[in-house]
Amino acid sequence: MRIDKWVQKFKGCGKSVARRLIASGEVRVDGVAVRDSHFEVTRFHKVEVSGEVAQSNRAYYIMLNKPAGCVSATSDTEHETVVDLINEPFSDLLHIAGRLDKESTGLMILTNDGQWSRLITEPDEKIPKTYLVTTEKPISPETVAAFAEGFYFAYEDITTLPAELEILTSSCARVVIYEGKYHQIKRMFHAVGNRITSLHREQIGSISLDENLAPSDYRYLTDEEIDFSVKS
Ligand code: URA
């Protein structure tokens, strides 16, 4: 919302009073006086009007090393959730930017900034997600071409986008996908007659799982990770 409208609402005053407050430097956003009445205030700005804190919401961006066995949900009556692992007063505000199956491990991002998380999760953004997988049977060299071609998923009536598969050892590979369909990688291996025995997410966009984080540990994203997360 434009700051002049925002001040009008907060103070219950008219447009001219709001504009006067703005022009005289009485309205500060994130600690800086804003004199442009067209400035767009979001719910993540800290806004002060004449020294009074009018809005103090903050955006939180967390990287978690998801352990196997906990569910990608904000609440669950039976299982521990990824949000249960975030020991912060604001944890109830968080949502998950890209789920992992219960037995999958690795990079999980949680935030209360829906606009930002959409950049990661919207299929149109085609953000690369990198996984390390191990399989029951050896991975045949033909699997590389099959992943690049895409698989038809009848249930959703879609063909998966070209995915990259790098075979590391006979039953271990690195997979990069650009979308996030339900059980996508499991179903892709199933389609070539194989089965995943472990799946670990290493990277989303340019955000890599911090190797210092043990399973269940988390940390805040850095400003650089927040700004550059959508660039691969
Ligand atoms: N694909 C899967 O099959 N499972 C995950 O957890 C993530 C991607």
Short mmCIF file of C-alpha atoms and ligand atoms in Angstrom, two decimals:
data_model
loop_
_atom_site.label_atom_id
_atom_site.label_comp_id
_atom_site.label_asym_id
_atom_site.label_seq_id
_atom_site.Cartn_x
_atom_site.Cartn_y
_atom_site.Cartn_z
CA MET A 1 0.00 0.00 0.00
CA ARG A 2 1.18 3.53 -0.75
CA ILE A 3 2.64 5.19 2.31
CA ASP A 4 0.27 8.20 2.26
CA LYS A 5 -2.75 5.85 2.31
CA TRP A 6 -1.04 3.73 4.95
CA VAL A 7 -0.48 6.75 7.24
CA GLN A 8 -4.07 7.92 6.67
CA LYS A 9 -5.32 4.53 7.81
CA PHE A 10 -3.00 4.32 10.79
CA LYS A 11 -3.64 7.88 12.05
CA GLY A 12 -7.29 8.04 10.94
CA CYS A 13 -6.47 11.34 9.26
CA GLY A 14 -7.03 12.93 5.87
CA LYS A 15 -4.70 12.89 2.87
CA SER A 16 -3.22 16.34 3.47
CA VAL A 17 -2.30 15.60 7.11
CA ALA A 18 -0.71 12.31 6.04
CA ARG A 19 1.30 14.01 3.30
CA ARG A 20 2.45 16.72 5.71
CA LEU A 21 3.69 14.08 8.16
CA ILE A 22 5.56 12.35 5.35
CA ALA A 23 7.05 15.56 3.94
CA SER A 24 8.28 16.64 7.37
CA GLY A 25 10.20 13.37 7.91
CA GLU A 26 7.88 12.10 10.65
CA VAL A 27 7.38 8.78 8.87
CA ARG A 28 10.31 6.39 9.00
CA VAL A 29 10.59 3.05 7.21
CA ASP A 30 13.25 0.65 8.47
CA GLY A 31 14.77 3.57 10.35
CA VAL A 32 14.93 6.00 7.42
CA ALA A 33 12.61 8.98 6.86
CA VAL A 34 10.56 8.42 3.71
CA ARG A 35 9.43 11.64 2.01
CA ASP A 36 8.01 10.11 -1.17
CA SER A 37 4.27 9.61 -0.67
CA HIS A 38 4.27 7.00 -3.47
CA PHE A 39 6.56 4.67 -1.47
CA GLU A 40 5.03 1.16 -1.27
CA VAL A 41 4.85 -0.26 2.25
CA THR A 42 4.83 -4.05 2.60
CA ARG A 43 4.05 -6.03 5.72
CA PHE A 44 7.76 -6.62 6.20
CA HIS A 45 8.68 -2.97 6.65
CA LYS A 46 9.12 -1.53 10.09
CA VAL A 47 7.14 1.71 10.07
CA GLU A 48 7.35 4.48 12.69
CA VAL A 49 5.08 7.52 12.70
CA SER A 50 6.22 10.42 14.89
CA GLY A 51 8.43 8.04 16.88
CA GLU A 52 5.69 5.51 17.48
CA VAL A 53 6.23 1.99 16.09
CA ALA A 54 3.20 1.49 13.85
CA GLN A 55 4.25 -1.84 12.32
CA SER A 56 7.13 -4.06 13.33
CA ASN A 57 6.64 -7.17 11.25
CA ARG A 58 9.78 -8.90 10.08
CA ALA A 59 10.43 -11.44 7.40
CA TYR A 60 12.21 -14.63 8.45
CA TYR A 61 14.15 -16.91 6.14
CA ILE A 62 15.42 -20.21 7.54
CA MET A 63 17.46 -23.07 6.09
CA LEU A 64 16.91 -26.45 7.80
CA ASN A 65 18.73 -29.72 7.30
CA LYS A 66 15.64 -31.93 7.30
CA PRO A 67 16.20 -35.31 8.95
CA ALA A 68 14.48 -38.48 7.69
CA GLY A 69 11.20 -39.30 9.43
CA CYS A 70 9.79 -35.84 10.01
CA VAL A 71 7.01 -34.52 7.83
CA SER A 72 6.97 -31.43 5.62
CA ALA A 73 3.95 -29.87 7.28
CA THR A 74 3.31 -27.06 9.72
CA SER A 75 1.29 -29.33 12.03
CA ASP A 76 0.60 -33.05 12.28
CA THR A 77 -1.15 -35.06 14.98
CA GLU A 78 1.07 -38.14 14.56
CA HIS A 79 4.54 -37.13 13.42
CA GLU A 80 7.13 -34.52 14.22
CA THR A 81 7.03 -31.74 11.62
CA VAL A 82 9.81 -29.59 10.20
CA VAL A 83 8.29 -26.59 11.99
CA ASP A 84 8.57 -28.47 15.33
CA LEU A 85 12.35 -28.35 14.78
CA ILE A 86 12.41 -24.53 14.59
CA ASN A 87 12.78 -23.37 18.15
CA GLU A 88 11.86 -19.71 17.63
CA PRO A 89 8.97 -17.59 18.91
CA PHE A 90 7.89 -16.89 15.32
CA SER A 91 7.89 -20.54 14.14
CA ASP A 92 4.07 -20.60 13.88
CA LEU A 93 4.28 -17.92 11.16
CA LEU A 94 6.46 -20.02 8.87
CA HIS A 95 5.49 -21.94 5.79
CA ILE A 96 7.52 -24.41 3.72
CA ALA A 97 9.03 -23.34 0.38
CA GLY A 98 9.21 -26.73 -1.37
CA ARG A 99 8.24 -29.91 0.45
CA LEU A 100 10.24 -33.11 0.82
CA ASP A 101 8.80 -36.57 1.40
CA LYS A 102 8.89 -37.92 4.97
CA GLU A 103 11.97 -40.11 4.35
CA SER A 104 13.80 -37.51 2.23
CA THR A 105 16.53 -35.41 3.82
CA GLY A 106 18.42 -32.19 3.25
CA LEU A 107 17.75 -28.61 2.33
CA MET A 108 14.43 -27.20 3.37
CA ILE A 109 13.56 -23.52 3.37
CA LEU A 110 10.98 -21.98 5.68
CA THR A 111 9.79 -18.39 5.64
CA ASN A 112 6.84 -16.14 6.40
CA ASP A 113 7.39 -14.19 3.16
CA GLY A 114 4.95 -15.65 0.67
CA GLN A 115 5.96 -13.35 -2.17
CA TRP A 116 9.57 -14.49 -1.88
CA SER A 117 8.77 -18.20 -1.48
CA ARG A 118 6.63 -18.09 -4.62
CA LEU A 119 9.79 -17.22 -6.56
CA ILE A 120 11.19 -20.57 -5.48
CA THR A 121 8.09 -22.70 -5.79
CA GLU A 122 6.16 -21.32 -8.78
CA PRO A 123 6.59 -23.77 -11.70
CA ASP A 124 6.89 -20.85 -14.14
CA GLU A 125 10.08 -19.69 -12.39
CA LYS A 126 11.81 -23.01 -13.30
CA ILE A 127 14.19 -22.85 -10.35
CA PRO A 128 16.66 -25.78 -10.39
CA LYS A 129 16.48 -28.15 -7.42
CA THR A 130 19.40 -30.52 -6.99
CA TYR A 131 19.15 -33.93 -5.29
CA LEU A 132 21.53 -36.75 -4.49
CA VAL A 133 19.81 -40.10 -4.84
CA THR A 134 20.70 -43.72 -4.25
CA THR A 135 18.81 -46.49 -5.97
CA GLU A 136 18.00 -50.13 -5.42
CA LYS A 137 19.36 -51.27 -8.81
CA PRO A 138 22.23 -49.92 -10.93
CA ILE A 139 21.26 -46.84 -12.94
CA SER A 140 21.39 -47.62 -16.64
CA PRO A 141 23.02 -45.09 -18.99
CA GLU A 142 19.67 -44.87 -20.88
CA THR A 143 18.13 -43.29 -17.79
CA VAL A 144 20.02 -40.05 -18.57
CA ALA A 145 18.20 -39.66 -21.91
CA ALA A 146 14.86 -40.69 -20.39
CA PHE A 147 15.17 -37.96 -17.70
CA ALA A 148 16.12 -35.40 -20.34
CA GLU A 149 13.12 -36.33 -22.46
CA GLY A 150 10.55 -36.19 -19.65
CA PHE A 151 7.93 -38.64 -18.37
CA TYR A 152 4.21 -38.60 -18.92
CA PHE A 153 2.35 -38.59 -15.58
CA ALA A 154 -1.16 -39.76 -16.44
CA TYR A 155 -2.68 -38.76 -13.10
CA GLU A 156 -1.89 -35.07 -13.66
CA ASP A 157 -1.87 -35.39 -17.48
CA ILE A 158 1.52 -33.68 -17.73
CA THR A 159 4.95 -34.46 -19.10
CA THR A 160 7.80 -33.58 -16.78
CA LEU A 161 10.23 -30.89 -17.88
CA PRO A 162 13.67 -32.07 -19.05
CA ALA A 163 15.69 -33.09 -16.01
CA GLU A 164 19.44 -33.62 -15.68
CA LEU A 165 20.83 -36.88 -14.37
CA GLU A 166 24.51 -37.32 -13.61
CA ILE A 167 25.49 -40.89 -12.74
CA LEU A 168 28.09 -40.79 -9.96
CA THR A 169 28.44 -44.49 -9.14
CA SER A 170 26.41 -47.48 -10.30
CA SER A 171 23.52 -46.73 -7.94
CA CYS A 172 24.09 -43.11 -6.97
CA ALA A 173 23.29 -40.04 -9.04
CA ARG A 174 22.76 -36.31 -8.91
CA VAL A 175 19.41 -35.16 -10.32
CA VAL A 176 18.35 -31.62 -11.20
CA ILE A 177 14.65 -30.90 -11.74
CA TYR A 178 12.97 -27.58 -12.53
CA GLU A 179 9.55 -28.22 -11.01
CA GLY A 180 8.18 -30.08 -8.00
CA LYS A 181 5.45 -32.57 -8.81
CA TYR A 182 4.21 -34.98 -6.15
CA HIS A 183 6.89 -37.66 -5.48
CA GLN A 184 8.45 -36.52 -8.75
CA ILE A 185 11.88 -38.14 -8.59
CA LYS A 186 10.53 -41.37 -7.06
CA ARG A 187 8.05 -41.63 -9.91
CA MET A 188 10.70 -40.87 -12.54
CA PHE A 189 12.88 -43.74 -11.30
CA HIS A 190 9.85 -45.97 -11.00
CA ALA A 191 9.09 -45.25 -14.67
CA VAL A 192 12.49 -46.73 -15.65
CA GLY A 193 12.03 -49.80 -13.44
CA ASN A 194 14.20 -48.65 -10.57
CA ARG A 195 13.50 -47.54 -6.98
CA ILE A 196 14.97 -44.80 -4.82
CA THR A 197 16.47 -45.89 -1.51
CA SER A 198 17.50 -42.39 -0.37
CA LEU A 199 16.93 -38.85 -1.57
CA HIS A 200 18.77 -35.82 -0.25
CA ARG A 201 18.20 -32.24 -1.46
CA GLU A 202 21.46 -30.34 -1.84
CA GLN A 203 20.43 -27.08 -3.49
CA ILE A 204 17.50 -24.83 -4.45
CA GLY A 205 18.39 -22.12 -6.96
CA SER A 206 21.70 -20.81 -5.69
CA ILE A 207 21.08 -21.78 -2.05
CA SER A 208 23.16 -24.80 -1.03
CA LEU A 209 22.64 -26.76 2.14
CA ASP A 210 25.21 -25.52 4.67
CA GLU A 211 27.57 -28.44 5.32
CA ASN A 212 27.97 -27.30 8.93
CA LEU A 213 24.31 -28.04 9.65
CA ALA A 214 23.79 -31.47 11.19
CA PRO A 215 20.42 -33.15 10.54
CA SER A 216 17.66 -31.20 12.40
CA ASP A 217 19.84 -28.07 12.67
CA TYR A 218 18.90 -24.78 11.06
CA ARG A 219 20.20 -21.28 10.50
CA TYR A 220 19.00 -17.96 9.07
CA LEU A 221 19.64 -17.37 5.37
CA THR A 222 22.20 -14.67 4.69
CA ASP A 223 21.17 -11.48 2.85
CA GLU A 224 23.07 -12.75 -0.16
CA GLU A 225 21.16 -16.05 -0.16
CA ILE A 226 17.85 -14.18 0.10
CA ASP A 227 18.75 -11.80 -2.75
CA PHE A 228 20.30 -14.34 -5.08
CA SER A 229 18.23 -17.40 -4.31
CA VAL A 230 16.51 -17.40 -7.68
CA LYS A 231 19.72 -17.13 -9.68
CA SER A 232 21.31 -20.49 -10.34
N1 URA B 1 10.99 -35.99 -5.40
C1 URA B 1 10.56 -37.01 -4.62
O1 URA B 1 10.16 -38.06 -5.11
N2 URA B 1 10.60 -36.84 -3.29
C2 URA B 1 11.05 -35.70 -2.69
O2 URA B 1 11.06 -35.61 -1.45
C3 URA B 1 11.48 -34.66 -3.53
C4 URA B 1 11.45 -34.81 -4.88
#
